[in-house]
PDB file of C-alpha atoms in Angstrom:
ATOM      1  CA  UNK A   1       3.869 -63.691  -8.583  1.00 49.00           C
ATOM      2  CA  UNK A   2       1.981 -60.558  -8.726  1.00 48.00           C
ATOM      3  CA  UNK A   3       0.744 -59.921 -12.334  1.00 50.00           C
ATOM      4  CA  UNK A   4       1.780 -56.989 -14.076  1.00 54.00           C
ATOM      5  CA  UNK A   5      -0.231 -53.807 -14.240  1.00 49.00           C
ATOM      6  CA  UNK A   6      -1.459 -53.062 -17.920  1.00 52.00           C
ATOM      7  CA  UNK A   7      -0.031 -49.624 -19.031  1.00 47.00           C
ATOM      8  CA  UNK A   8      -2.795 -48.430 -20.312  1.00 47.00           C
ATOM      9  CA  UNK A   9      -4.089 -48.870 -16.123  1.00 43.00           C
ATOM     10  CA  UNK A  10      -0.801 -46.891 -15.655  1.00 41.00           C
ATOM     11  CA  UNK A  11      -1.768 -44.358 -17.512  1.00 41.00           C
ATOM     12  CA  UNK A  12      -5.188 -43.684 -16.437  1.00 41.00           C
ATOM     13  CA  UNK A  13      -4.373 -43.633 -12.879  1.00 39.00           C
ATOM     14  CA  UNK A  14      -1.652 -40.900 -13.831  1.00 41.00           C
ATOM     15  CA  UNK A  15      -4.197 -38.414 -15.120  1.00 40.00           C
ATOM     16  CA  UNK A  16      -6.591 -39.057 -12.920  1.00 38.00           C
ATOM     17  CA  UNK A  17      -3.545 -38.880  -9.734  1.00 41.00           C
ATOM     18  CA  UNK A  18      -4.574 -35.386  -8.105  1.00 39.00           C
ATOM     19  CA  UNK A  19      -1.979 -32.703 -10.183  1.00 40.00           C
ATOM     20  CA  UNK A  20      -2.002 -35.357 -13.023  1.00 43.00           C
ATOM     21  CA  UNK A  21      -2.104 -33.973 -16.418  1.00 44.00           C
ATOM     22  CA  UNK A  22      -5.975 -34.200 -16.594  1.00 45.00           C
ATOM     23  CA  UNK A  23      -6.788 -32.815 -13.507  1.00 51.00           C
ATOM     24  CA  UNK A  24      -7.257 -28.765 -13.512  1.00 54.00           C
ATOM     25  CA  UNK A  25      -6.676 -26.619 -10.001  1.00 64.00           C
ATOM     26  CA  UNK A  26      -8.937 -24.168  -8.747  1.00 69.00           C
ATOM     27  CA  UNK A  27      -7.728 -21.084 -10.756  1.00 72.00           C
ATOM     28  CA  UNK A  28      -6.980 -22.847 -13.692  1.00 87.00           C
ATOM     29  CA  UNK A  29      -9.389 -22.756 -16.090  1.00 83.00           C
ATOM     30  CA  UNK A  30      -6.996 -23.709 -19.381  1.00 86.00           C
ATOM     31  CA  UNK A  31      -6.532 -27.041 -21.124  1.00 86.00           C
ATOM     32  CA  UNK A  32      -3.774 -29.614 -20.054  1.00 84.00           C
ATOM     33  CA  UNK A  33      -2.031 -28.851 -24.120  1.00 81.00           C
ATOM     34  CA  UNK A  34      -1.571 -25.306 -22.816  1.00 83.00           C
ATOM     35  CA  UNK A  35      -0.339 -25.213 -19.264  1.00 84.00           C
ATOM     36  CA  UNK A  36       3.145 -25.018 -20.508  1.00 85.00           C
ATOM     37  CA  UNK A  37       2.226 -22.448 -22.748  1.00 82.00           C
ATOM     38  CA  UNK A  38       3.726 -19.854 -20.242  1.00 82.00           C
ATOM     39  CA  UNK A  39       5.158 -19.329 -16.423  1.00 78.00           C
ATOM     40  CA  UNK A  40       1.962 -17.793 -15.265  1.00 80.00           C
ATOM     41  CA  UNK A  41      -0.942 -20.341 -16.547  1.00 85.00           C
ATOM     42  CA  UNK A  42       1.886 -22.914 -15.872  1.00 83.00           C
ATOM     43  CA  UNK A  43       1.741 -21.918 -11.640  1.00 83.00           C
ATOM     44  CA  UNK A  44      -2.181 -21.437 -12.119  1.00 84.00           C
ATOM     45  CA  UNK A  45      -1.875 -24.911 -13.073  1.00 87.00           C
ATOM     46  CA  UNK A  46       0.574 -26.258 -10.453  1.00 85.00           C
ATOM     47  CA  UNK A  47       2.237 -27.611 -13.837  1.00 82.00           C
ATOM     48  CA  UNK A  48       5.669 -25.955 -13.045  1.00 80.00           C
ATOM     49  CA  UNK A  49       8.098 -29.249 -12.505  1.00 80.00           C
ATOM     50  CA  UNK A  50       6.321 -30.398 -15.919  1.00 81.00           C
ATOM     51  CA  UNK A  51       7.316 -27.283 -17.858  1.00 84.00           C
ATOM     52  CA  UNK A  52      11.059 -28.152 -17.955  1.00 73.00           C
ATOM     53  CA  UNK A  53      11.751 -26.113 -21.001  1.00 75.00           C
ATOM     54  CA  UNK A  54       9.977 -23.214 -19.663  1.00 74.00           C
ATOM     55  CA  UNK A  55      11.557 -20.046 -18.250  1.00 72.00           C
ATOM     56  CA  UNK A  56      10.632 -18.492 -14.796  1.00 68.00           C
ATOM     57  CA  UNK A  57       9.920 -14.800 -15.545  1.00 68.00           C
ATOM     58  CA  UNK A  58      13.021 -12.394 -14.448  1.00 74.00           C
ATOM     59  CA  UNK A  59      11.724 -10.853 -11.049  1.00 84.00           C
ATOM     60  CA  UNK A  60      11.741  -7.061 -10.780  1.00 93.00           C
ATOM     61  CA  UNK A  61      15.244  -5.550  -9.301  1.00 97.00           C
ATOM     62  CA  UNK A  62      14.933  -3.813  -5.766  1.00 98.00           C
ATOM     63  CA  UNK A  63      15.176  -0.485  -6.369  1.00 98.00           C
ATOM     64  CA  UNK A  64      17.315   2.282  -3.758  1.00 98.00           C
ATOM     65  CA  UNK A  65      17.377   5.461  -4.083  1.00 98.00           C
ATOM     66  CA  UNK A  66      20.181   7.294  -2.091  1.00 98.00           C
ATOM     67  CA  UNK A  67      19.712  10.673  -1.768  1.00 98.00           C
ATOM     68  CA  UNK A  68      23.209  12.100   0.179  1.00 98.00           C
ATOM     69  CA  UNK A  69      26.289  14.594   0.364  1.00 98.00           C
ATOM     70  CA  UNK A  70      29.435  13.730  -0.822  1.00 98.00           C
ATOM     71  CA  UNK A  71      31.178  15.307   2.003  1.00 98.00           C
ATOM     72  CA  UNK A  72      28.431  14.038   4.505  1.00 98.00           C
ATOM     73  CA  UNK A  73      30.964  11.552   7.289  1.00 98.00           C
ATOM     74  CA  UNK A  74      27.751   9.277   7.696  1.00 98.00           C
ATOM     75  CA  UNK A  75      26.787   9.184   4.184  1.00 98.00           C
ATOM     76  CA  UNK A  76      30.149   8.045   2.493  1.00 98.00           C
ATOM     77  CA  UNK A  77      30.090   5.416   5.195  1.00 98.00           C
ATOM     78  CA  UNK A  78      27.109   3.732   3.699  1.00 98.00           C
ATOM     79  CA  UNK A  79      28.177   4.382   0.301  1.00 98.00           C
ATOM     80  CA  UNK A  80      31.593   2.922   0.820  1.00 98.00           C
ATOM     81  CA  UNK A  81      30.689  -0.200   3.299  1.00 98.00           C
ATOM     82  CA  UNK A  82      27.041  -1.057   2.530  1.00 98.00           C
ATOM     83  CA  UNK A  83      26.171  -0.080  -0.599  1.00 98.00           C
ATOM     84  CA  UNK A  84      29.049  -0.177  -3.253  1.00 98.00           C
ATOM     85  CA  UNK A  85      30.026  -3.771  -1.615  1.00 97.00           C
ATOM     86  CA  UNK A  86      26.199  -5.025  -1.740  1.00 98.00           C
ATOM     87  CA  UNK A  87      26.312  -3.782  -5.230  1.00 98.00           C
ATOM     88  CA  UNK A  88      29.844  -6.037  -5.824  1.00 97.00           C
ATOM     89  CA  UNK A  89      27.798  -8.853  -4.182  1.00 97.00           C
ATOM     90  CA  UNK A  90      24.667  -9.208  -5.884  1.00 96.00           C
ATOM     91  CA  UNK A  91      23.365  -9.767  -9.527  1.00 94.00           C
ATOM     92  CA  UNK A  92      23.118  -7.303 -11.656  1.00 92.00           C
ATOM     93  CA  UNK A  93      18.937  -8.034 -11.892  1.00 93.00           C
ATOM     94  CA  UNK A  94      18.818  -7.895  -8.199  1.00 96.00           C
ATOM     95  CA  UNK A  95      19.131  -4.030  -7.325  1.00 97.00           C
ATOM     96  CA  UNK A  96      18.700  -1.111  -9.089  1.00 98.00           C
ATOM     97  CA  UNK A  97      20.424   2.112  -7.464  1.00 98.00           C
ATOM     98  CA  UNK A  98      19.557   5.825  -7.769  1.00 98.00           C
ATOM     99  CA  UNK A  99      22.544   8.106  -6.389  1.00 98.00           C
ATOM    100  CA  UNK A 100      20.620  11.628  -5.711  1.00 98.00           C
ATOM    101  CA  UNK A 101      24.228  13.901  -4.222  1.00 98.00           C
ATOM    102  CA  UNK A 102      22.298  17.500  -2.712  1.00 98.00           C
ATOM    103  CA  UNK A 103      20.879  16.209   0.557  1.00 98.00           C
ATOM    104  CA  UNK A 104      20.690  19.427   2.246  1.00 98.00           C
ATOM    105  CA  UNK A 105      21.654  21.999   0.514  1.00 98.00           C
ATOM    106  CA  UNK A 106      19.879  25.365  -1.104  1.00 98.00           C
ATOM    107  CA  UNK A 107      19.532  26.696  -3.970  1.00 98.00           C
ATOM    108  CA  UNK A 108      18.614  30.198  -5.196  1.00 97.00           C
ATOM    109  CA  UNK A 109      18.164  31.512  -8.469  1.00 95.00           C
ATOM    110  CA  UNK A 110      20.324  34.898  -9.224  1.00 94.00           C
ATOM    111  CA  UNK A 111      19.739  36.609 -12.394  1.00 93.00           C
ATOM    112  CA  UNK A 112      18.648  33.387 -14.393  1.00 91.00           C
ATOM    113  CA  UNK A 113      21.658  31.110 -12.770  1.00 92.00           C
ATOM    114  CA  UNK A 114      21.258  28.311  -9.948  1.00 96.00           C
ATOM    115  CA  UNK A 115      23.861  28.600  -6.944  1.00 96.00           C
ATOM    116  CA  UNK A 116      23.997  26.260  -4.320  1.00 98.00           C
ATOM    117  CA  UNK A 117      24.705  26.263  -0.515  1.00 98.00           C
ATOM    118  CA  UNK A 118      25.659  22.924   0.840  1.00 98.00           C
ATOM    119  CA  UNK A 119      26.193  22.209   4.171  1.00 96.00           C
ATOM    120  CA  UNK A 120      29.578  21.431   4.494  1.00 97.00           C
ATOM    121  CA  UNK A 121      30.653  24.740   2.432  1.00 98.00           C
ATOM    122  CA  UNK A 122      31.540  25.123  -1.507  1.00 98.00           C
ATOM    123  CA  UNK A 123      33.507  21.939  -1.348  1.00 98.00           C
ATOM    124  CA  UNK A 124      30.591  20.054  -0.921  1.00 98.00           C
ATOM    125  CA  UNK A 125      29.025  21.729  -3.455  1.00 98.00           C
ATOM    126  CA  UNK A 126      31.839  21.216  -5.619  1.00 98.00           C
ATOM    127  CA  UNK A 127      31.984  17.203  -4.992  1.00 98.00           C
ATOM    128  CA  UNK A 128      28.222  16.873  -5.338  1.00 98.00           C
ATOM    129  CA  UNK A 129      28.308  18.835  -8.798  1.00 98.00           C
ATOM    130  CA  UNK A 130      31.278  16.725  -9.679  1.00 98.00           C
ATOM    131  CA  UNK A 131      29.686  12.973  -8.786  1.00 98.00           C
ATOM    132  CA  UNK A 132      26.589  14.815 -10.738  1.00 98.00           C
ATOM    133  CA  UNK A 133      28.064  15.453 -13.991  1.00 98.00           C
ATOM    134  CA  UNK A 134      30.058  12.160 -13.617  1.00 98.00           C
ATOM    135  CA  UNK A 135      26.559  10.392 -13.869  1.00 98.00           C
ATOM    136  CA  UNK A 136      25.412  12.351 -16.852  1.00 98.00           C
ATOM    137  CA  UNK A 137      28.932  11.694 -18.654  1.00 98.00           C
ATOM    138  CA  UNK A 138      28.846   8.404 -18.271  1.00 98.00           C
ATOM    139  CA  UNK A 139      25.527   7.321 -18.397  1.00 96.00           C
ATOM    140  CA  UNK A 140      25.762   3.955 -17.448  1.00 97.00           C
ATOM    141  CA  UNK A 141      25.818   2.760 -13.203  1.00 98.00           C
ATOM    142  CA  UNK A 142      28.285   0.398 -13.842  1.00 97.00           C
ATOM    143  CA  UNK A 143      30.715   2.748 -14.965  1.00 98.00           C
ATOM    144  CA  UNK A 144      29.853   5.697 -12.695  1.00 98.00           C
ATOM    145  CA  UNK A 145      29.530   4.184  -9.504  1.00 98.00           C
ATOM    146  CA  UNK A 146      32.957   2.637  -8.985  1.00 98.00           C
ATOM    147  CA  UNK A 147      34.301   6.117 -10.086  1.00 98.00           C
ATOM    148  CA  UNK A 148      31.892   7.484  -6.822  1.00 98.00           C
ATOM    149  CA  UNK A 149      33.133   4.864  -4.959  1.00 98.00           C
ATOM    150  CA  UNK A 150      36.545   5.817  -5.054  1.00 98.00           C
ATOM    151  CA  UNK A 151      36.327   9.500  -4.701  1.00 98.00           C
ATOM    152  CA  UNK A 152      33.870   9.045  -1.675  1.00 98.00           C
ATOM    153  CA  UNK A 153      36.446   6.342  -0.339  1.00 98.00           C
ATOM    154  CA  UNK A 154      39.724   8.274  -0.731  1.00 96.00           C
ATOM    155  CA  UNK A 155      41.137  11.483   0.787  1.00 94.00           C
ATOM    156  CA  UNK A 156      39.274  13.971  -1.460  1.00 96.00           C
ATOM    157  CA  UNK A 157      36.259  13.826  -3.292  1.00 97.00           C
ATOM    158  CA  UNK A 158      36.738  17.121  -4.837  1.00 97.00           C
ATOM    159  CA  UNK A 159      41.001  16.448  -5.930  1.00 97.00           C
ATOM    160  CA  UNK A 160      41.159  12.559  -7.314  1.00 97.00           C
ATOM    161  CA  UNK A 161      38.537  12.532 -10.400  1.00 98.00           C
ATOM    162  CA  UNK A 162      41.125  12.412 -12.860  1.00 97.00           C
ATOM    163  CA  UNK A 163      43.329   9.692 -11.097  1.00 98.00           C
ATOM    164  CA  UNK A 164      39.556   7.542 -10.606  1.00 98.00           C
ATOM    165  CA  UNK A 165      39.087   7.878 -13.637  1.00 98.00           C
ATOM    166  CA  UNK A 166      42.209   6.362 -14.662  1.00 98.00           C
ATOM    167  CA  UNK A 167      42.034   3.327 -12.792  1.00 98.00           C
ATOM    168  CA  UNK A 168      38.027   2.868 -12.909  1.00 98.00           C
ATOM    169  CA  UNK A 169      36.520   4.265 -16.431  1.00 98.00           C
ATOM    170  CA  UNK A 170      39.561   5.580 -18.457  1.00 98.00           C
ATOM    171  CA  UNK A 171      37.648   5.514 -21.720  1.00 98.00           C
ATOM    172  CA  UNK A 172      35.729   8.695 -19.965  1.00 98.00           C
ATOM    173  CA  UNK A 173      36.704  12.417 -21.031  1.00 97.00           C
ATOM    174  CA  UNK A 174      37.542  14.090 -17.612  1.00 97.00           C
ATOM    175  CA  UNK A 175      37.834  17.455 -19.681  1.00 98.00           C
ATOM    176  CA  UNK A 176      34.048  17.088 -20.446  1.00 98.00           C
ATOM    177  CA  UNK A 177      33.303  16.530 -16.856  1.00 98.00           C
ATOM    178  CA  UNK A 178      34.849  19.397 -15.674  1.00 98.00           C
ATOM    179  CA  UNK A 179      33.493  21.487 -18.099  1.00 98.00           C
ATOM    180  CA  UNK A 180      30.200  20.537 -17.377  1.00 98.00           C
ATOM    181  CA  UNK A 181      30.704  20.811 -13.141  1.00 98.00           C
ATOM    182  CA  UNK A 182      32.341  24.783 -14.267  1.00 97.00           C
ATOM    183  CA  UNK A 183      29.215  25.428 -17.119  1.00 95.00           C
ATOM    184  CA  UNK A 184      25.473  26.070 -16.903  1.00 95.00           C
ATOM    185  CA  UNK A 185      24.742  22.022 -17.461  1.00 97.00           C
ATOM    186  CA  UNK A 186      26.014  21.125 -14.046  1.00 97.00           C
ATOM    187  CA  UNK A 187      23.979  23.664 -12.318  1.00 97.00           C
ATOM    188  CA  UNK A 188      20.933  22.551 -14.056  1.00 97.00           C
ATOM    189  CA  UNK A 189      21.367  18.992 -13.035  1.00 98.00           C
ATOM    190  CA  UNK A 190      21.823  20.059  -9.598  1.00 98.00           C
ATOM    191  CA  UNK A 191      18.657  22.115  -9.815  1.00 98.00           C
ATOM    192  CA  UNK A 192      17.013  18.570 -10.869  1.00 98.00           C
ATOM    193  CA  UNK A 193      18.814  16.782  -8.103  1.00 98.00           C
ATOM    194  CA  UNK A 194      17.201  20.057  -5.674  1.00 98.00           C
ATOM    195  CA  UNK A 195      13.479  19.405  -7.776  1.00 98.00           C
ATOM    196  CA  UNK A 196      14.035  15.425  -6.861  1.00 98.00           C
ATOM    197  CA  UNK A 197      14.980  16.353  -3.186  1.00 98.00           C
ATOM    198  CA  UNK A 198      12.266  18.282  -2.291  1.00 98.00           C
ATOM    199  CA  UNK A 199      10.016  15.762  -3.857  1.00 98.00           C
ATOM    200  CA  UNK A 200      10.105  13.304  -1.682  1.00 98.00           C
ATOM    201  CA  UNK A 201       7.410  11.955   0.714  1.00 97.00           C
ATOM    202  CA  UNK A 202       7.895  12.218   3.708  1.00 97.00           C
ATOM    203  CA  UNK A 203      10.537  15.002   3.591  1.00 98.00           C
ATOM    204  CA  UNK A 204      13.826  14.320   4.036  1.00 98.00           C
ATOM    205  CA  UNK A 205      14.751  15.156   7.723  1.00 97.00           C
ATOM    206  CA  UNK A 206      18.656  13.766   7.569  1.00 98.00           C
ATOM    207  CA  UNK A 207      21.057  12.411   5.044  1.00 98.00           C
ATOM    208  CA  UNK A 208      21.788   9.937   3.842  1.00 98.00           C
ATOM    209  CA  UNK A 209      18.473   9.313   3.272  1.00 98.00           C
ATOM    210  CA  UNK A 210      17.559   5.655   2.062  1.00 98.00           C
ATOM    211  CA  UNK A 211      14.244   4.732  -0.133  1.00 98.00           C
ATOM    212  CA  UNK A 212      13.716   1.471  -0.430  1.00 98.00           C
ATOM    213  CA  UNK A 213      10.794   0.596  -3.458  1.00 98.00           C
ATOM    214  CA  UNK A 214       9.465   3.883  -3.361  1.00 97.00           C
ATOM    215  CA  UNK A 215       9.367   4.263   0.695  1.00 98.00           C
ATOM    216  CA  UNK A 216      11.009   5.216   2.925  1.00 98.00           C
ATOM    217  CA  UNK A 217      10.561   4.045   6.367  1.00 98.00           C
ATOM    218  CA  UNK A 218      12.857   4.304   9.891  1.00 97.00           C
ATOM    219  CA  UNK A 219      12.774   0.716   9.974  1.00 98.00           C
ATOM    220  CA  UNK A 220      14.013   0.388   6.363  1.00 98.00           C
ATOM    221  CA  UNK A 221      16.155   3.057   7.201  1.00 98.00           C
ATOM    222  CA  UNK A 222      17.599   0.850  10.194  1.00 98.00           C
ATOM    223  CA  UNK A 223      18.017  -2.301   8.061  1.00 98.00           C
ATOM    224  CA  UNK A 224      19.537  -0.704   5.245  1.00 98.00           C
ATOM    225  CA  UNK A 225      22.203   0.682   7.248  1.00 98.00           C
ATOM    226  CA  UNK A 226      22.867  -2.543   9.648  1.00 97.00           C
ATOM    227  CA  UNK A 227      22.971  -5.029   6.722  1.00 97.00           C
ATOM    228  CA  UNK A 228      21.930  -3.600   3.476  1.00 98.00           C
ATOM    229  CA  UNK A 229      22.494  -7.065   1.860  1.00 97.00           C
ATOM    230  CA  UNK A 230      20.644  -8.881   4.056  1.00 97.00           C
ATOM    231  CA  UNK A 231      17.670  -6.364   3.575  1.00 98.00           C
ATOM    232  CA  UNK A 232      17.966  -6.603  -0.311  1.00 97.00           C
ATOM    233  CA  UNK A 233      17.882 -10.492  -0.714  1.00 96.00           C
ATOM    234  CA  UNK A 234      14.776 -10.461   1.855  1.00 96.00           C
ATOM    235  CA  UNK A 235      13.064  -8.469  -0.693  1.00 96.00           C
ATOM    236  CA  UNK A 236      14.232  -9.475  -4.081  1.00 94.00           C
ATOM    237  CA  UNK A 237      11.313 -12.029  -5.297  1.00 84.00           C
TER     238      UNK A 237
END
């Protein structure tokens, strides 16, 4: 019978075992009491499956900016099929959407006041100023953006706030939205949606117009509007 193997053998060989609690990596340059001390000297360390208790750092959302028209055929397309349903899909964590309505429209400044020429006529205009002030009522994405889903998904984006409203945020004050999209505060934020179209680098040359991180690219374009799901969770770490 084979004799038994003292423990105190046993445990020698495991910290001497290569990853063994005695041996250090290359790049880790912190005693074997503190690898667990935190995520990142815990992977410097190659100490993660021994740090049990510890939590992996939340990784940073994907962020997409959309910069469109809410009258624009092509644009509530991806609005309606790619993005609001990747949004549905995903963790809240995982993406973090910008909705930019002005696309490409003009602006001009008459006696002190911003007016607008969109190019599908003043009821473009009209919805993009309405989607606009929706955003700065509400405040929060998750409130706004299934009200934006269902005016860009029904027959008019410009006639069905107040029955969106009912069914998606009811606790919001359609009386303040409208009289911000009929006062000077709606035509100021469009002027900022204008500033934050004209911005961007490269120019916009078509709507919608997808950034994706910070850049915009025709192949991210291409991916985002083939299977904008599929792109996100390829580049949410």
């Amino acid at each position: 019978m084979a004799s038994a193997v003292p423990p105190a053998l046993l445990a020698l060989v495991a910290l001497l075992a290569p990853g063994g609690l005695g041996v250090a990596f290359p790049g880790c340059d912190y005693p074997a009491h503190l690898w667990c001390s935190s995520w990142e000297i815990a992977v410097a360390c190659q100490a993660q499956s021994r740090c049990a208790n510890l939590s992996r750092p939340a990784a940073a959302p994907v962020e997409l900016s959309l910069y469109y028209e809410s009258l624009c055929p092509a644009c509530r397309w991806f609005l309606v099929q790619q993005l609001f349903t990747t949004w549905l899909l995903l963790p809240e964590e995982a993406l973090s959407i910008t909705l930019v309505p002005y696309g490409n429209a003009q602006e001009r400044n008459v006696s002190g006041k911003w007016e607008f020429q969109c190019q599908h006529g003043p009821e473009e205009c009209l919805g993009n100023m309405i989607e606009t002030c929706l955003m700065d009522e509400a405040k929060n994405f998750s409130t706004y953006f299934p009200v934006i889903f269902c005016l860009e998904s029904g027959s008019s984006v410009t006639k069905n706030l107040e029955a969106c409203l009912q069914v998606y945020a009811p606790q919001l004050d359609g009386a303040r939205i409208a009289a911000c999209v009929q006062g000077d505060a709606g035509a100021a934020l469009m002027h900022r949606n204008a500033q934050l179209t004209a911005a961007l680098d490269p120019p916009h040359q078509y709507v919608p117009w997808i950034v994706i991180n910070g850049k915009h690219t025709d192949e991210l374009q291409a991916q985002a509007q083939t299977s904008l799901l599929g792109l996100i969770c390829s580049l949410y770490q």
